[in-house]
CSV table of C-alpha atoms and ligand atoms in Angstrom, one decimal:
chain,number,residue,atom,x,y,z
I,20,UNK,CA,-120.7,-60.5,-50.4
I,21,UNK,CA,-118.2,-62.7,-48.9
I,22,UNK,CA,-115.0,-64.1,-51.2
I,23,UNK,CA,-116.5,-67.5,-51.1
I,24,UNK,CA,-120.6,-66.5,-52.5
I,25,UNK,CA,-118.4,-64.4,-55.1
I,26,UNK,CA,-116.8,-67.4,-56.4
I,27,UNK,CA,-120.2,-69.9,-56.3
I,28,UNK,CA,-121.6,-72.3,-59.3
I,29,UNK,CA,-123.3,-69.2,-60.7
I,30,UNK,CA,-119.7,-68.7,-62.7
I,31,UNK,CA,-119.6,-72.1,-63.9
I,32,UNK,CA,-120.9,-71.2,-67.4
I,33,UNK,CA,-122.7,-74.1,-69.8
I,34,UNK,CA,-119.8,-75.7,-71.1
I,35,UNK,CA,-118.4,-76.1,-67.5
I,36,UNK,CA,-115.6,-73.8,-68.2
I,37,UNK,CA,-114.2,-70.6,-65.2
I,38,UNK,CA,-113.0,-67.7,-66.1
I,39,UNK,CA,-110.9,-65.2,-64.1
I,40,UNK,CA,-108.7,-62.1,-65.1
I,41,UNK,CA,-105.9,-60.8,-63.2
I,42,UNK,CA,-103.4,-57.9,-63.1
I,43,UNK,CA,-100.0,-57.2,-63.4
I,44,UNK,CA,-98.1,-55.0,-60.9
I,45,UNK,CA,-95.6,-52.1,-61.1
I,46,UNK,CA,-93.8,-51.4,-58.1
I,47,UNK,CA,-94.4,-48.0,-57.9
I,48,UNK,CA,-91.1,-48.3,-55.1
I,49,UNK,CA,-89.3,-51.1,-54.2
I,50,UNK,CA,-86.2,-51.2,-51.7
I,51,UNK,CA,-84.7,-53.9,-51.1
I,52,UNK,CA,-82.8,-54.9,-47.9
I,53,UNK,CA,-79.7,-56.6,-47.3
I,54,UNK,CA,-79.4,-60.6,-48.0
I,55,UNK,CA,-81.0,-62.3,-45.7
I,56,UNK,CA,-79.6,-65.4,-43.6
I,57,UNK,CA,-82.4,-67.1,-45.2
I,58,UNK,CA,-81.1,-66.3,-48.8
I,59,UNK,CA,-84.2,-63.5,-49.1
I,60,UNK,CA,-84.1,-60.1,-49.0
I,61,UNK,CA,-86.1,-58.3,-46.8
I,62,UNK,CA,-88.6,-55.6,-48.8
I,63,UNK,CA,-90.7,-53.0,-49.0
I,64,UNK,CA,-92.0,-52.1,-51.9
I,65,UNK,CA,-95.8,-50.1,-53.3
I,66,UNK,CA,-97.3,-52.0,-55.6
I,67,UNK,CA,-99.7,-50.7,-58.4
I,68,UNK,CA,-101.9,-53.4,-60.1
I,69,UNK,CA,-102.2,-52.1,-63.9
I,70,UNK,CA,-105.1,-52.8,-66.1
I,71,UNK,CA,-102.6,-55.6,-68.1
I,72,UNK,CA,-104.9,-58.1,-67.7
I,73,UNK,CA,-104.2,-62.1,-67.8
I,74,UNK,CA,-107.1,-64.7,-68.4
I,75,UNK,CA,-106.8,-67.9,-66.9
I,76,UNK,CA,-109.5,-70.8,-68.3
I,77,UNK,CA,-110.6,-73.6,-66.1
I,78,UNK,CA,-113.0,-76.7,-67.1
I,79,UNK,CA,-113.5,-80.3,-65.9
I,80,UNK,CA,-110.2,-82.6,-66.3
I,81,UNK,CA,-108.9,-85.2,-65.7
I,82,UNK,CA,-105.4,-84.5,-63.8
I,83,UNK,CA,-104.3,-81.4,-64.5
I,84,UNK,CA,-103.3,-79.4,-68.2
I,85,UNK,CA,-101.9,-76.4,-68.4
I,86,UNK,CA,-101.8,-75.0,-72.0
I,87,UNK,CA,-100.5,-71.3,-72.5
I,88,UNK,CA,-101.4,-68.7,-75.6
I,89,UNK,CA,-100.3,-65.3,-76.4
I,90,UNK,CA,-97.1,-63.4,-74.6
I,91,UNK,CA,-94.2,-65.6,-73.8
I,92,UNK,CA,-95.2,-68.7,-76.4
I,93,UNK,CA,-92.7,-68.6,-78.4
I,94,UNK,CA,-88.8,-68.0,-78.2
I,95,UNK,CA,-86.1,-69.9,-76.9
I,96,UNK,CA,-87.7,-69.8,-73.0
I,97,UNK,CA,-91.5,-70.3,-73.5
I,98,UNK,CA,-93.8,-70.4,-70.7
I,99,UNK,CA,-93.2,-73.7,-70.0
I,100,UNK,CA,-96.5,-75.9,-69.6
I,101,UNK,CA,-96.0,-78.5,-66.6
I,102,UNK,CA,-95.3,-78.5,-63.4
I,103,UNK,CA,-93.3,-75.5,-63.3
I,104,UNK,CA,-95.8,-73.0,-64.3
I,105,UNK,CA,-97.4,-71.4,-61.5
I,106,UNK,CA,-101.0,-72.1,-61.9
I,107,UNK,CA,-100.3,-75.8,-61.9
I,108,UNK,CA,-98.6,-75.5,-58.3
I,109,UNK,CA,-101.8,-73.3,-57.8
I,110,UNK,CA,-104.0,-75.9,-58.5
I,111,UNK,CA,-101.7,-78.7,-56.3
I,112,UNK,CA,-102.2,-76.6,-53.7
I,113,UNK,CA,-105.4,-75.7,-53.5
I,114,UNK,CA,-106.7,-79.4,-54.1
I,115,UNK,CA,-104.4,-80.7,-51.2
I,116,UNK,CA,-106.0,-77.7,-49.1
I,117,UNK,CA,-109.7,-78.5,-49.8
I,118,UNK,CA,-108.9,-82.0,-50.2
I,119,UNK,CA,-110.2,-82.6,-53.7
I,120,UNK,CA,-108.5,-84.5,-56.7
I,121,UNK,CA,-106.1,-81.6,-58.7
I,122,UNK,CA,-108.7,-82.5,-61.8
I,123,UNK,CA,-108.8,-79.9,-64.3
I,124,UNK,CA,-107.3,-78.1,-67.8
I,125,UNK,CA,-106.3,-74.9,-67.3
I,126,UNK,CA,-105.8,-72.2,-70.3
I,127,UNK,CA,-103.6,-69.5,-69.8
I,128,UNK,CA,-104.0,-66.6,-72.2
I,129,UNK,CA,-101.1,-63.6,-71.6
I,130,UNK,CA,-100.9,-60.4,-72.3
I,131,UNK,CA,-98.7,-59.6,-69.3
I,132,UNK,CA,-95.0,-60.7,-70.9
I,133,UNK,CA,-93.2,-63.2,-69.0
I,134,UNK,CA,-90.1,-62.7,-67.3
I,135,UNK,CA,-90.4,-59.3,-67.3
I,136,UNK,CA,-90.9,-57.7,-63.8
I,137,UNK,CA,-94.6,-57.3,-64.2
I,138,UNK,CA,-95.4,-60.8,-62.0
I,139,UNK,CA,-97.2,-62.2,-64.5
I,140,UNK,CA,-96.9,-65.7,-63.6
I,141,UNK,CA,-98.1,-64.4,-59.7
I,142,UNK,CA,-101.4,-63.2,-61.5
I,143,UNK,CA,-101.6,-66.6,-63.6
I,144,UNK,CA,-101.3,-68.0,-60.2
I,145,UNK,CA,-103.9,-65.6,-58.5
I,146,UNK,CA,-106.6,-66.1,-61.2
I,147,UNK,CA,-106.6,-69.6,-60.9
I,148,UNK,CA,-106.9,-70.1,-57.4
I,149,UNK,CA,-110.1,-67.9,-57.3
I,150,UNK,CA,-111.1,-69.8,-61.1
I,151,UNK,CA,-110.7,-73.2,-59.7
I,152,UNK,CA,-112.3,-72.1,-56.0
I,153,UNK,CA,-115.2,-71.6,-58.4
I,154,UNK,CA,-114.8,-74.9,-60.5
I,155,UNK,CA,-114.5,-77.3,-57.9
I,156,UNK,CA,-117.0,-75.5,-55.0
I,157,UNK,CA,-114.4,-75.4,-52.5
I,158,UNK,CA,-115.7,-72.3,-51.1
I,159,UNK,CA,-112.4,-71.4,-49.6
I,160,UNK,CA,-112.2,-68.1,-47.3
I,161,UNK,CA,-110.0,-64.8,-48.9
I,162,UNK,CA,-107.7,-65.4,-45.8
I,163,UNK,CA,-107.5,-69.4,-47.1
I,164,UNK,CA,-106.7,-68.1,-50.8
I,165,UNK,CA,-104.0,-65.3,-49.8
I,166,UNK,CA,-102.3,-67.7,-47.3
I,167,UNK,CA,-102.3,-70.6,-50.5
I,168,UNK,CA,-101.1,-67.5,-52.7
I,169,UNK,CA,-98.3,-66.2,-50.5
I,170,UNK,CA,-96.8,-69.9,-50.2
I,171,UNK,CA,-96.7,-69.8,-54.3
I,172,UNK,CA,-94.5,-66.8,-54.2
I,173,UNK,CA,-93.9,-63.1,-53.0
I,174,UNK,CA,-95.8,-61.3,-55.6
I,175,UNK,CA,-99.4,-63.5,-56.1
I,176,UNK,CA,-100.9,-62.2,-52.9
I,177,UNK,CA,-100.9,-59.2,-54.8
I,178,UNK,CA,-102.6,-60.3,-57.8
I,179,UNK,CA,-105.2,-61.4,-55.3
I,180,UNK,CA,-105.7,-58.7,-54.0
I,181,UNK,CA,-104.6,-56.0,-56.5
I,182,UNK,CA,-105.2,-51.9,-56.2
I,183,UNK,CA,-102.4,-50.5,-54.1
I,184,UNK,CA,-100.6,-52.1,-51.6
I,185,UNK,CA,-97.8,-51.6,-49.0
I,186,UNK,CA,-95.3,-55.3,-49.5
I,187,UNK,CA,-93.0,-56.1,-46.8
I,188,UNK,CA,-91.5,-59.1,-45.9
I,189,UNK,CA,-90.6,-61.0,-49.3
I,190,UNK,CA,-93.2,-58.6,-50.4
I,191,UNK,CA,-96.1,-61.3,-49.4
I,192,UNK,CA,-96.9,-59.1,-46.6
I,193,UNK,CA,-99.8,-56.9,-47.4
I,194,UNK,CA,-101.1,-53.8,-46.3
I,195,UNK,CA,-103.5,-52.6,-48.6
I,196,UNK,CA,-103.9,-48.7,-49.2
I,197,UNK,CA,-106.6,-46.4,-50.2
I,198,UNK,CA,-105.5,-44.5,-53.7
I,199,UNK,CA,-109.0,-43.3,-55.3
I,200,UNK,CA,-107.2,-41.5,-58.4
I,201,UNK,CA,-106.2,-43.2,-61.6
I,202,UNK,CA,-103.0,-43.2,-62.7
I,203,UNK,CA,-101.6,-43.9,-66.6
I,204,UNK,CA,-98.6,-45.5,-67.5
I,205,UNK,CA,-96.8,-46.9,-70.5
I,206,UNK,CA,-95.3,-49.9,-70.5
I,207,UNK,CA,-92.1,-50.3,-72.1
I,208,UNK,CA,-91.6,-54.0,-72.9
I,209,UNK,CA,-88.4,-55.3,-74.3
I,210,UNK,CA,-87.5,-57.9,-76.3
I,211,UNK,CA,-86.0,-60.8,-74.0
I,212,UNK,CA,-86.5,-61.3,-70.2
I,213,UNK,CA,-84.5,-61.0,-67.8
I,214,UNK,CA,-84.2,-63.9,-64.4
I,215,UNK,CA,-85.2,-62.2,-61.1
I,216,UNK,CA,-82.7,-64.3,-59.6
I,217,UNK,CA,-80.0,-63.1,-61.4
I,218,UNK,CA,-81.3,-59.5,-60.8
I,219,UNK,CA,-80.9,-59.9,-57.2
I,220,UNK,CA,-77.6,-61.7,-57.7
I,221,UNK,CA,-76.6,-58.1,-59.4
I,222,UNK,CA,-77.4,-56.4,-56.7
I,223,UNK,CA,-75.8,-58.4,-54.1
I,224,UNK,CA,-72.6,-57.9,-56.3
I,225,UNK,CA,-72.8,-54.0,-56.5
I,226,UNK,CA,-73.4,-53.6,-53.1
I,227,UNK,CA,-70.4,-55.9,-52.3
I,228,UNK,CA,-68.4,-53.2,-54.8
I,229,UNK,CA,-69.5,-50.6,-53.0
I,230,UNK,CA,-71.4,-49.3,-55.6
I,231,UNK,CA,-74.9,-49.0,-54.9
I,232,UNK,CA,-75.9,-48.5,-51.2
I,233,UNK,CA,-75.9,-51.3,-49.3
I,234,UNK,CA,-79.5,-51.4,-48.3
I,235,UNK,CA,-79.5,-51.2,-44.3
I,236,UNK,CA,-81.7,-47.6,-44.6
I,237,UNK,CA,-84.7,-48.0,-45.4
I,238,UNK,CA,-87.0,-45.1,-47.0
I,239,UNK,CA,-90.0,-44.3,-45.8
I,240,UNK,CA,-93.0,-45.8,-48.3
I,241,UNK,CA,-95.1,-42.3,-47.1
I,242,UNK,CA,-93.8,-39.7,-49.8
I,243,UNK,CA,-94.8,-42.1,-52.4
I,244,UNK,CA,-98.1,-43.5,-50.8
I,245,UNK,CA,-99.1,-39.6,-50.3
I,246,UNK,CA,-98.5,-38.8,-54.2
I,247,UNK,CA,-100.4,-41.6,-54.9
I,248,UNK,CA,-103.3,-41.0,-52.9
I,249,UNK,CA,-103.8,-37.1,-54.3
I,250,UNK,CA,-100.8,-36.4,-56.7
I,251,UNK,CA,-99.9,-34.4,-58.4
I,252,UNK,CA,-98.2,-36.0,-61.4
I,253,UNK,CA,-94.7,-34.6,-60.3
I,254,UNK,CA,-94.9,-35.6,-56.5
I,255,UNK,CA,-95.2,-39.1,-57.8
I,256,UNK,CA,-92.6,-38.8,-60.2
I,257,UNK,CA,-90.3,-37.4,-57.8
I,258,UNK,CA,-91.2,-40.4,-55.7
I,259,UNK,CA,-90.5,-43.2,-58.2
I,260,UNK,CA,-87.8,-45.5,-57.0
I,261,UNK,CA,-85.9,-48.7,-57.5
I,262,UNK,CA,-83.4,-50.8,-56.1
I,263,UNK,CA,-83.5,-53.3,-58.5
I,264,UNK,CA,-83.2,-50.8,-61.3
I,265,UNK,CA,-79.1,-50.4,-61.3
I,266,UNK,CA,-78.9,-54.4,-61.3
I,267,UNK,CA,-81.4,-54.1,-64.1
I,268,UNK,CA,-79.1,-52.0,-65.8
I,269,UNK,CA,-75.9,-53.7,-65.3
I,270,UNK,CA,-77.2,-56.6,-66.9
I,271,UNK,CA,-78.8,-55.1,-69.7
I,272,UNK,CA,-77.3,-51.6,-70.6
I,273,UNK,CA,-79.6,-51.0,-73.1
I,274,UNK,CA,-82.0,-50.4,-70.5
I,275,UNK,CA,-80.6,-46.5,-69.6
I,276,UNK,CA,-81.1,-45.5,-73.2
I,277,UNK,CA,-85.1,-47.0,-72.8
I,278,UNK,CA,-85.2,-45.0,-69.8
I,279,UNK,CA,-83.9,-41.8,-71.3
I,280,UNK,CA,-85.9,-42.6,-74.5
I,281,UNK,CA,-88.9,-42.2,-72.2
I,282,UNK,CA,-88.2,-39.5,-70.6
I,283,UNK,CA,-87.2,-37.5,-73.7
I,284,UNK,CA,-90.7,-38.5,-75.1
I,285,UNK,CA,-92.4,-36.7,-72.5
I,286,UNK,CA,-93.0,-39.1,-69.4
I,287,UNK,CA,-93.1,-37.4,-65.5
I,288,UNK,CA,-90.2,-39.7,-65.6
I,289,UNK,CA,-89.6,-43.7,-66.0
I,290,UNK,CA,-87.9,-46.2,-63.5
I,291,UNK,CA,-87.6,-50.1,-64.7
I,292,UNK,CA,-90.8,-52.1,-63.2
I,293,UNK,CA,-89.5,-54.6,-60.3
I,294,UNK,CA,-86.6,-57.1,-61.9
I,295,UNK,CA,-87.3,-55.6,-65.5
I,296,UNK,CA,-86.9,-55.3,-68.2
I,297,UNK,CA,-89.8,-53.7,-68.6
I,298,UNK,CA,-89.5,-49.7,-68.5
I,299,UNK,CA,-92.5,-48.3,-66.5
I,300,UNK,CA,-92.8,-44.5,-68.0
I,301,UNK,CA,-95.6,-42.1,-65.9
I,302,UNK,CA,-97.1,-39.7,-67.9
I,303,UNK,CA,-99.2,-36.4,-66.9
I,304,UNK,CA,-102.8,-38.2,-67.9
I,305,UNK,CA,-104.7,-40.4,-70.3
I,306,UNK,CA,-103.8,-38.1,-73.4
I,307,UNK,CA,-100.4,-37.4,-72.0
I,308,UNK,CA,-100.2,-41.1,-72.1
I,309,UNK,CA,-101.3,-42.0,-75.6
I,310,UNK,CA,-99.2,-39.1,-76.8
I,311,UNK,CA,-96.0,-41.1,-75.2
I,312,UNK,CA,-96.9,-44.0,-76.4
I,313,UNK,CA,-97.4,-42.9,-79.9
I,314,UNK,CA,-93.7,-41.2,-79.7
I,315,UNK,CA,-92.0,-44.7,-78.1
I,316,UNK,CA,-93.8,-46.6,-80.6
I,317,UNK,CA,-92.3,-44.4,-83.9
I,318,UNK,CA,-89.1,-44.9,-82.2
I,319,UNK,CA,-89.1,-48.8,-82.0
I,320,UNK,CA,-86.6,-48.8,-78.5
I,321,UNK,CA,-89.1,-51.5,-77.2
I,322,UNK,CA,-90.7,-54.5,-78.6
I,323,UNK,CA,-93.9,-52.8,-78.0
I,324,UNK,CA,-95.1,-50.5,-75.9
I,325,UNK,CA,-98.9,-50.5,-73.4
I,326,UNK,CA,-100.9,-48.1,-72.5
I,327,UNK,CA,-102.3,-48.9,-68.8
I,328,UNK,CA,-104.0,-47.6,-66.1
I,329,UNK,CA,-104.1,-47.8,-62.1
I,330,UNK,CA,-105.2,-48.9,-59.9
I,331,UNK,CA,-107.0,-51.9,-60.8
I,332,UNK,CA,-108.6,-54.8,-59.0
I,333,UNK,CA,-107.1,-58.4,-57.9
I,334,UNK,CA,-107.7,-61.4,-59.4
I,335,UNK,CA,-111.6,-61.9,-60.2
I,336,UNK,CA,-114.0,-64.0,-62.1
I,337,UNK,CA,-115.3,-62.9,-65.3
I,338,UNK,CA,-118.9,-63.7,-67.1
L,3,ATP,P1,-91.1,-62.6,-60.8
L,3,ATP,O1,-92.6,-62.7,-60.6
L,3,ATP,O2,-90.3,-63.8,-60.5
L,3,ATP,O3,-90.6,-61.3,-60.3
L,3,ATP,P2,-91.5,-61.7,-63.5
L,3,ATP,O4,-92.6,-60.9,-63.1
L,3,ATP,O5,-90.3,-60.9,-64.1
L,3,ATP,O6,-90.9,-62.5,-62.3
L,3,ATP,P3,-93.0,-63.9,-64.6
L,3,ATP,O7,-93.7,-63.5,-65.9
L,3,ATP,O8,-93.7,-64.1,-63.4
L,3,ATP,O9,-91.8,-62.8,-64.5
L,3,ATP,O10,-92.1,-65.2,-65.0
L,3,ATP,C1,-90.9,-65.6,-64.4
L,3,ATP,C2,-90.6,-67.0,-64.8
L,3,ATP,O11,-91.6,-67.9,-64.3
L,3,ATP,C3,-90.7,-67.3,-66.3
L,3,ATP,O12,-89.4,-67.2,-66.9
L,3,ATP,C4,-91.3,-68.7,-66.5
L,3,ATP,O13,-90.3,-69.6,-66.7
L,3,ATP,C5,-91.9,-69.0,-65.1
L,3,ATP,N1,-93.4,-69.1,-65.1
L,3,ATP,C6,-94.1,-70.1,-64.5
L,3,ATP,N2,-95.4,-69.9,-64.6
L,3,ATP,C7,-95.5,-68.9,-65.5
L,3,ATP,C8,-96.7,-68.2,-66.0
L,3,ATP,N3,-97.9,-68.7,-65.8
L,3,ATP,N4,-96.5,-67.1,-66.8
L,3,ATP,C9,-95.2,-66.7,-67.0
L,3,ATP,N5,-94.1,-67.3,-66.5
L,3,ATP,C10,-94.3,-68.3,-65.7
């Protein structure tokens, strides 16, 4: 079945309304290179697409709407609603590449936490290129979608295509990778965001100090792609790594206690997912998993804490 049958008027349901889900990510290891003359840094990272799932709504408009329910509504930094949220550059861009009129209302509904290392506004931006594909019939090609996705940022190629994946470049550059075995997580999520940006600013300040590495050697992704593939639980915990994790920390101390709070709880071991703040703890199973997040709960160090699962798929329609 190609990308572009998958996405046909057969998902258009009766009211005229798309629906697509899509995943957030954990980097299961992200190093970071040096800054970039560009004012990038150069990756590689392993992503893990979790089963915390975004929905993304799209019906018949005229112009576009965004409107945005659940995580990340309320607070002094909401999701904001126009132009800046992703799904609206989304849907610029994939009208200009079809050459259609950007006509629609788009309904975000989170569970995925914004600002909070988990991409979620990549896999806003990933369901609703493949919702509005649907919607307005422009039967455009995987390759057509990931290209649109990669010029909306680093991380929504990989809510396209989800599962496991080798980044490189700003991360944009996938390779995917076979991993047949589940793995379960829980999510750690703290109360308040924290600014990629400024993460990356961090680092480029440590590593000025002197006190982190400075980036140049770059590990090989192959310990960590071989735990994932066939485990066991403590090769992949032994594996987990970060370079944005230290920034992470500087910024918000309170993230080594969450860490530690994990760990002491019973998790394989925990590293902060991507920018953060969210703690990404790896426990030894499903039940291993509940058991954790039963313990992290009682302890109220996070705001709340998700079970997940992984890998999952990339963005995809629903109904
Ligand atoms: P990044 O993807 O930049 O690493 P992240 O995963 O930590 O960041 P996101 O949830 O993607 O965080 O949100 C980062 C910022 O992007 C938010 O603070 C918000 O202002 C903006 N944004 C734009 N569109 C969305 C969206 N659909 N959902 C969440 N945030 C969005």
């Amino acid at each position: 079945m190609s990308w572009s049958s998958a996405g046909g008027p057969g998902h258009i349901r009766g009211d005229g309304a798309v629906t697509a889900h899509a995943p957030a990510k954990v980097n299961v290891s992200l190093a970071v290179g040096p800054l970039r003359e560009d004012g990038f840094h150069g990756l590689q990272t392993v992503y893990l697409a979790v089963s915390l799932l975004d929905t993304v709504t799209v019906r018949p408009g005229e112009g576009l709407s965004v409107s945005v329910t659940g995580e990340g509504t309320g607070g002094p930094d909401p999701v904001p609603t126009d132009r800046r949220n992703l799904v609206w550059r989304a849907a610029e861009l994939l009208a200009e590449h079809a050459g259609v009129p950007a006509d629609a209302a788009i309904a975000v509904d989170k569970t995925i936490p914004a600002a909070a290392g988990l991409a979620g506004g990549s896999a806003d931006a990933a369901a609703a290129l493949v919702a509005l594909d649907a919607l307005w019939g422009t039967r455009a090609t995987r390759g057509d979608l990931t290209e649109l996705a990669a010029r909306l940022g680093s991380d929504v190629p990989f809510g396209l295509a989800g599962g496991v994946a080798i980044g490189t470049g700003r991360g944009e550059q996938l390779t995917p990778v076979l991993a047949r075995r589940q793995w379960h997580w829980v999510l750690g999520i703290a109360d308040g965001g924290l600014s990629t940006p400024a993460v990356y600013a961090e680092l480029d300040r440590l590593r000025a100090a002197g006190r982190v590495p400075d980036g140049t050697a770059v590990p090989s992704p192959e310990p960590v792609l071989a735990a994932l593939r066939s485990g066991p639980t403590a090769a992949l915990a032994a594996a987990l790594a970060n370079d944005l994790q230290a920034p992470a920390i500087s910024l918000r101390p309170a993230l080594r206690r969450a860490l530690r709070a994990a760990t002491d709880a019973g998790a394989a071991a925990a590293l902060v997912s991507g920018s953060g703040p969210t703690v990404a703890a790896l426990a030894d199973g499903e039940d291993a998993a509940l058991r954790l997040a039963a313990v992290l709960a009682g302890e109220g160090v996070f705001r709340t804490v998700r079970v997940v699962h992984g890998p999952v798929p990339g963005a995809r329609l629903v109904g």
